């Protein structure tokens, strides 16, 4: 039966001829995939059974969808169709081995270990209820084990949801999961039992099942949860089965990725966060006390609370890990009776890492390569986007700059890293960091040495190394691995290695990173590393760079920022391959020569008095520039005239000199190519005109006496605005039709601000509003009620103001409200 169905599908595809060559190529690709699946069925001698019938039903549906796209004159079927067919092929190969792991139960009972989800529940209920009557999809996103299912269960069983929705259904992903199974499980929950039987449903095709589901949901307000949605699953036919009537129905999905085949608006993605230390401790205590296995003197002693919390830091607030550690400790205590101190010191995270293995295997191969490189960095640090991508390029993980952003976005989409509140900064969970180390050691020749070059983890060649140093004398071996591509130093101490140590890395070393190491002297022999592409020296105590640095003719990134008063030699301008140069507070014996660095794309920061105006005009590739030490005596008009010649310049940062006021910046308006502008320092007044194409503007420590909003509101392309300690007045006024394209506004540390007024249609398209540390701003503008696009309000204020605003009616229609004292 199944083989006959597949043959009929192949025949239907084969006779559907189009004159378009590309369309026919895509058709042949589909037919080839179908024939491969048919061969698998014959080779494995699969007989008709429930799993096989479900898979074949999906294939028939895929073919119907592809034919429909051809009929609509689309050149090629959706890539999600090919992805799902590939997944079906994998499941076919597993058939006959073990079908016992198909999950049939739908457990939506309350979780006994739930802590710290109150704010998440409140935010999601707002999304479920606010937003009109049309059906809407909401996604709970986060890494494996962070509590997505637990949160979805809290919402599903919440009294508000139970009362509001007439039909509720919950479907969880399983090892073998098909569209047909999804439809059957939904029908079993929303269609009266007297209208169907299991055998009847299993004998129906996907289209008939879809029609039955649609018929019984029509005219009702339904709430459906799809738990752990696989990104390969082609859900088009399922979504078509959901009525699109004005009933206020909702679909809630959980996934580790946003790359699922369900349309979800950005504002309807709920990003789960790890538990804070307080909630982590509460969950740990609940876990070890559950079931009363520990009684009397065997219970966890509160005198060891500090030690326990230190151990739990390695869990990174991940509920899966916290529970796993708690269960492990209870089992060891019950079976062995060891002292709690010994148990806490012997906690093994291997079992937790095994639970995270499927999360790793879901990553695309290229993202796995990026995942390996996360092992190079310290645990729990903030990762800068520019550093991540530059090291990928220097190490050959990506081939070009254009690949970097998609892979960076991919890591965020797949919940490998999270965005911090600051843009372009990221954080990785400590357990995922452990997993990246484990995988990197196995897959890419990575090792960690602790202050001794002889304690290598493997005798096989190493390509990537992290050396962790203490404050003692640096111990090393001169018999270094000649295959090293990257070398990272963590910890701190002085690096007194001999010249032979550095020369031993000469053949292949491309990346050397000593950021935050506490280094005082960079050896002259650094110039022997001729293949070096990335040299990271940020945040050290280096006073002078050696002249041999000029020998690094292949160097593309040099980061010497946050080395107070470091002397930069004239020889640095011989680094013709340099793409990115980061400095601050440098000493130069003579004006900086930047005219020879014609490949330079990033230059931050140069003193306004230490560079030649004419040199800027030669940096035709420059995209980002930072200029510091500006004061009222600085003549910047000529600088701006030179910068106006740079058509690639999109990002400009201007810093004032200590507590002096910056000069008049009226000439900024001639920089038509600028997209982002950051002004950091005292301003007597705003420029009369700003670059017309500015999309992002940040004012920090400007301390303006005059309200900046009337002038800023005239910028036609402005989408992001941040004001931090930028205005000293008590009132800000947004005029009629001001900020026509503003999406995000963030105001911080406006200590005197008491009132914000918004005229009609001002900031009409605002989506996100953040207010931090404005202690006298105790009310929000009434115009917020007219800002129909406003989806998120985040506010950090006093306890009394927070309570007052929560009770106000202004925020009732905002989906995401986070007000904290």
mmCIF file of C-alpha atoms in Angstrom, residues 53-254:
data_model
loop_
_atom_site.group_PDB
_atom_site.id
_atom_site.type_symbol
_atom_site.label_atom_id
_atom_site.label_comp_id
_atom_site.label_asym_id
_atom_site.label_seq_id
_atom_site.Cartn_x
_atom_site.Cartn_y
_atom_site.Cartn_z
ATOM 1 C CA UNK A 53 1.944 4.987 6.911
ATOM 2 C CA UNK A 54 2.403 8.300 8.751
ATOM 3 C CA UNK A 55 5.669 9.024 6.942
ATOM 4 C CA UNK A 56 4.206 8.168 3.541
ATOM 5 C CA UNK A 57 1.176 10.390 4.259
ATOM 6 C CA UNK A 58 3.576 13.265 4.883
ATOM 7 C CA UNK A 59 5.403 12.562 1.635
ATOM 8 C CA UNK A 60 2.125 12.662 -0.271
ATOM 9 C CA UNK A 61 1.377 15.988 1.402
ATOM 10 C CA UNK A 62 4.832 17.311 0.464
ATOM 11 C CA UNK A 63 4.272 16.370 -3.177
ATOM 12 C CA UNK A 64 0.850 18.060 -3.181
ATOM 13 C CA UNK A 65 2.371 21.225 -1.741
ATOM 14 C CA UNK A 66 5.142 21.192 -4.365
ATOM 15 C CA UNK A 67 2.645 20.718 -7.190
ATOM 16 C CA UNK A 68 0.567 23.554 -5.804
ATOM 17 C CA UNK A 69 3.617 25.844 -5.903
ATOM 18 C CA UNK A 70 4.265 24.826 -9.522
ATOM 19 C CA UNK A 71 0.658 25.652 -10.400
ATOM 20 C CA UNK A 72 1.157 29.112 -8.875
ATOM 21 C CA UNK A 73 4.108 29.627 -11.296
ATOM 22 C CA UNK A 74 6.692 29.514 -8.522
ATOM 23 C CA UNK A 75 10.057 28.399 -9.846
ATOM 24 C CA UNK A 76 10.870 26.147 -6.920
ATOM 25 C CA UNK A 77 9.131 24.626 -3.923
ATOM 26 C CA UNK A 78 9.805 25.958 -0.458
ATOM 27 C CA UNK A 79 13.186 24.951 0.936
ATOM 28 C CA UNK A 80 11.331 23.768 4.036
ATOM 29 C CA UNK A 81 9.760 21.028 1.890
ATOM 30 C CA UNK A 82 13.195 19.664 0.975
ATOM 31 C CA UNK A 83 14.320 19.956 4.590
ATOM 32 C CA UNK A 84 11.315 17.989 5.844
ATOM 33 C CA UNK A 85 11.697 15.338 3.147
ATOM 34 C CA UNK A 86 15.309 14.936 4.290
ATOM 35 C CA UNK A 87 14.064 14.439 7.852
ATOM 36 C CA UNK A 88 11.538 11.852 6.668
ATOM 37 C CA UNK A 89 14.363 10.023 4.900
ATOM 38 C CA UNK A 90 16.300 9.863 8.185
ATOM 39 C CA UNK A 91 13.254 8.518 10.003
ATOM 40 C CA UNK A 92 12.720 5.902 7.283
ATOM 41 C CA UNK A 93 16.275 4.650 7.855
ATOM 42 C CA UNK A 94 15.486 4.167 11.550
ATOM 43 C CA UNK A 95 12.258 2.253 10.978
ATOM 44 C CA UNK A 96 12.367 -1.389 11.906
ATOM 45 C CA UNK A 97 15.076 -0.795 14.497
ATOM 46 C CA UNK A 98 12.960 0.418 17.379
ATOM 47 C CA UNK A 99 9.522 1.981 17.218
ATOM 48 C CA UNK A 100 8.984 1.828 20.944
ATOM 49 C CA UNK A 101 10.250 5.335 21.542
ATOM 50 C CA UNK A 102 7.291 7.070 19.903
ATOM 51 C CA UNK A 103 5.756 9.301 22.562
ATOM 52 C CA UNK A 104 2.023 9.019 22.791
ATOM 53 C CA UNK A 105 1.271 10.521 26.176
ATOM 54 C CA UNK A 106 0.570 14.224 26.539
ATOM 55 C CA UNK A 107 1.674 15.206 30.028
ATOM 56 C CA UNK A 108 0.449 18.695 30.811
ATOM 57 C CA UNK A 109 0.213 18.287 34.566
ATOM 58 C CA UNK A 110 1.735 20.849 36.921
ATOM 59 C CA UNK A 111 5.495 20.655 37.433
ATOM 60 C CA UNK A 112 6.444 20.094 41.072
ATOM 61 C CA UNK A 113 9.658 22.092 40.662
ATOM 62 C CA UNK A 114 8.567 25.530 39.428
ATOM 63 C CA UNK A 115 10.276 28.719 40.593
ATOM 64 C CA UNK A 116 10.922 32.158 39.151
ATOM 65 C CA UNK A 117 8.339 32.119 36.344
ATOM 66 C CA UNK A 118 5.898 34.695 37.715
ATOM 67 C CA UNK A 119 7.042 37.541 35.444
ATOM 68 C CA UNK A 120 7.231 35.211 32.421
ATOM 69 C CA UNK A 121 3.682 34.021 33.021
ATOM 70 C CA UNK A 122 2.429 37.596 33.360
ATOM 71 C CA UNK A 123 4.144 38.684 30.131
ATOM 72 C CA UNK A 124 2.870 35.693 28.146
ATOM 73 C CA UNK A 125 -0.686 36.099 29.390
ATOM 74 C CA UNK A 126 -0.545 39.664 28.090
ATOM 75 C CA UNK A 127 0.525 38.331 24.697
ATOM 76 C CA UNK A 128 -2.244 35.746 24.783
ATOM 77 C CA UNK A 129 -4.965 38.261 25.586
ATOM 78 C CA UNK A 130 -3.787 41.646 24.237
ATOM 79 C CA UNK A 131 -3.550 42.155 20.501
ATOM 80 C CA UNK A 132 -6.968 41.874 18.900
ATOM 81 C CA UNK A 133 -9.201 39.010 17.938
ATOM 82 C CA UNK A 134 -7.382 37.532 14.967
ATOM 83 C CA UNK A 135 -5.412 34.306 15.522
ATOM 84 C CA UNK A 136 -1.856 34.952 16.636
ATOM 85 C CA UNK A 137 1.219 32.803 17.054
ATOM 86 C CA UNK A 138 3.526 33.187 20.062
ATOM 87 C CA UNK A 139 6.901 31.488 20.509
ATOM 88 C CA UNK A 140 8.706 30.606 23.738
ATOM 89 C CA UNK A 141 12.392 30.397 22.803
ATOM 90 C CA UNK A 142 15.486 29.333 24.706
ATOM 91 C CA UNK A 143 18.234 26.763 25.023
ATOM 92 C CA UNK A 144 17.598 23.149 25.949
ATOM 93 C CA UNK A 145 16.623 22.693 29.611
ATOM 94 C CA UNK A 146 15.863 26.338 30.366
ATOM 95 C CA UNK A 147 12.215 25.652 31.173
ATOM 96 C CA UNK A 148 10.293 26.336 27.953
ATOM 97 C CA UNK A 149 7.941 23.367 28.444
ATOM 98 C CA UNK A 150 7.445 24.201 32.119
ATOM 99 C CA UNK A 151 6.459 27.776 31.237
ATOM 100 C CA UNK A 152 4.145 26.622 28.446
ATOM 101 C CA UNK A 153 2.509 24.207 30.908
ATOM 102 C CA UNK A 154 1.972 27.037 33.410
ATOM 103 C CA UNK A 155 0.235 29.068 30.701
ATOM 104 C CA UNK A 156 -1.790 26.110 29.382
ATOM 105 C CA UNK A 157 -3.183 25.306 32.838
ATOM 106 C CA UNK A 158 -3.596 28.920 33.973
ATOM 107 C CA UNK A 159 -7.201 29.714 35.062
ATOM 108 C CA UNK A 160 -7.336 32.706 32.701
ATOM 109 C CA UNK A 161 -6.523 30.499 29.702
ATOM 110 C CA UNK A 162 -8.811 27.656 30.806
ATOM 111 C CA UNK A 163 -11.694 30.093 31.170
ATOM 112 C CA UNK A 164 -11.049 32.133 28.028
ATOM 113 C CA UNK A 165 -10.531 29.399 25.403
ATOM 114 C CA UNK A 166 -13.219 26.886 24.443
ATOM 115 C CA UNK A 167 -10.822 24.390 22.854
ATOM 116 C CA UNK A 168 -7.382 23.569 24.216
ATOM 117 C CA UNK A 169 -4.862 21.067 22.902
ATOM 118 C CA UNK A 170 -1.245 20.163 23.656
ATOM 119 C CA UNK A 171 1.098 18.254 21.348
ATOM 120 C CA UNK A 172 4.737 17.424 22.165
ATOM 121 C CA UNK A 173 7.438 16.543 19.689
ATOM 122 C CA UNK A 174 8.779 12.993 19.768
ATOM 123 C CA UNK A 175 11.707 11.060 18.329
ATOM 124 C CA UNK A 176 9.613 10.009 15.297
ATOM 125 C CA UNK A 177 7.117 12.747 14.560
ATOM 126 C CA UNK A 178 5.030 13.420 11.472
ATOM 127 C CA UNK A 179 2.402 15.875 10.319
ATOM 128 C CA UNK A 180 -0.136 13.089 10.346
ATOM 129 C CA UNK A 181 0.600 12.306 13.977
ATOM 130 C CA UNK A 182 0.306 15.997 14.813
ATOM 131 C CA UNK A 183 -3.124 16.228 13.189
ATOM 132 C CA UNK A 184 -4.311 13.001 14.844
ATOM 133 C CA UNK A 185 -3.236 14.100 18.312
ATOM 134 C CA UNK A 186 -4.978 17.457 17.910
ATOM 135 C CA UNK A 187 -8.184 15.825 16.673
ATOM 136 C CA UNK A 188 -8.166 13.435 19.627
ATOM 137 C CA UNK A 189 -8.211 16.445 21.957
ATOM 138 C CA UNK A 190 -10.652 18.833 20.224
ATOM 139 C CA UNK A 191 -13.101 16.491 18.443
ATOM 140 C CA UNK A 192 -15.709 14.602 20.542
ATOM 141 C CA UNK A 193 -14.658 10.985 21.026
ATOM 142 C CA UNK A 194 -17.920 9.616 19.619
ATOM 143 C CA UNK A 195 -17.009 11.104 16.215
ATOM 144 C CA UNK A 196 -13.732 9.243 15.653
ATOM 145 C CA UNK A 197 -11.730 6.149 16.467
ATOM 146 C CA UNK A 198 -7.968 5.557 16.357
ATOM 147 C CA UNK A 199 -8.243 3.170 13.424
ATOM 148 C CA UNK A 200 -10.447 5.614 11.500
ATOM 149 C CA UNK A 201 -7.967 8.472 11.959
ATOM 150 C CA UNK A 202 -4.949 6.373 11.011
ATOM 151 C CA UNK A 203 -6.613 5.319 7.751
ATOM 152 C CA UNK A 204 -7.339 8.922 6.724
ATOM 153 C CA UNK A 205 -4.922 10.961 4.636
ATOM 154 C CA UNK A 206 -3.508 14.301 5.794
ATOM 155 C CA UNK A 207 -5.965 16.386 3.799
ATOM 156 C CA UNK A 208 -8.983 14.630 5.314
ATOM 157 C CA UNK A 209 -7.545 14.968 8.796
ATOM 158 C CA UNK A 210 -6.900 18.641 8.195
ATOM 159 C CA UNK A 211 -10.491 19.197 7.046
ATOM 160 C CA UNK A 212 -11.854 17.418 10.112
ATOM 161 C CA UNK A 213 -9.723 19.532 12.449
ATOM 162 C CA UNK A 214 -10.716 22.763 10.716
ATOM 163 C CA UNK A 215 -14.407 21.843 10.860
ATOM 164 C CA UNK A 216 -14.376 21.333 14.635
ATOM 165 C CA UNK A 217 -12.292 24.423 15.408
ATOM 166 C CA UNK A 218 -14.344 26.729 13.205
ATOM 167 C CA UNK A 219 -16.253 29.358 15.135
ATOM 168 C CA UNK A 220 -14.468 28.580 18.417
ATOM 169 C CA UNK A 221 -11.715 30.288 20.371
ATOM 170 C CA UNK A 222 -8.929 27.712 20.492
ATOM 171 C CA UNK A 223 -5.588 27.546 22.285
ATOM 172 C CA UNK A 224 -3.024 25.095 20.895
ATOM 173 C CA UNK A 225 0.438 24.349 22.263
ATOM 174 C CA UNK A 226 3.115 22.798 20.039
ATOM 175 C CA UNK A 227 5.905 21.837 22.407
ATOM 176 C CA UNK A 228 9.468 21.469 21.074
ATOM 177 C CA UNK A 229 8.736 22.176 17.412
ATOM 178 C CA UNK A 230 11.430 20.737 15.082
ATOM 179 C CA UNK A 231 12.678 23.378 12.674
ATOM 180 C CA UNK A 232 12.657 20.905 9.745
ATOM 181 C CA UNK A 233 8.918 20.232 10.067
ATOM 182 C CA UNK A 234 6.891 21.617 7.162
ATOM 183 C CA UNK A 235 3.778 22.998 8.886
ATOM 184 C CA UNK A 236 2.037 24.686 5.971
ATOM 185 C CA UNK A 237 -0.809 22.189 5.735
ATOM 186 C CA UNK A 238 -1.288 22.188 9.513
ATOM 187 C CA UNK A 239 -1.488 25.981 9.671
ATOM 188 C CA UNK A 240 -4.028 25.942 6.836
ATOM 189 C CA UNK A 241 -6.227 23.752 9.043
ATOM 190 C CA UNK A 242 -6.507 26.457 11.680
ATOM 191 C CA UNK A 243 -9.481 28.794 11.076
ATOM 192 C CA UNK A 244 -8.528 32.446 10.651
ATOM 193 C CA UNK A 245 -11.684 33.913 12.137
ATOM 194 C CA UNK A 246 -11.901 36.900 14.475
ATOM 195 C CA UNK A 247 -12.200 34.842 17.655
ATOM 196 C CA UNK A 248 -8.962 35.633 19.468
ATOM 197 C CA UNK A 249 -7.511 32.140 19.064
ATOM 198 C CA UNK A 250 -3.851 31.517 19.893
ATOM 199 C CA UNK A 251 -1.068 29.110 18.926
ATOM 200 C CA UNK A 252 1.785 28.807 21.432
ATOM 201 C CA UNK A 253 4.974 27.059 20.292
ATOM 202 C CA UNK A 254 8.185 26.238 22.144
#
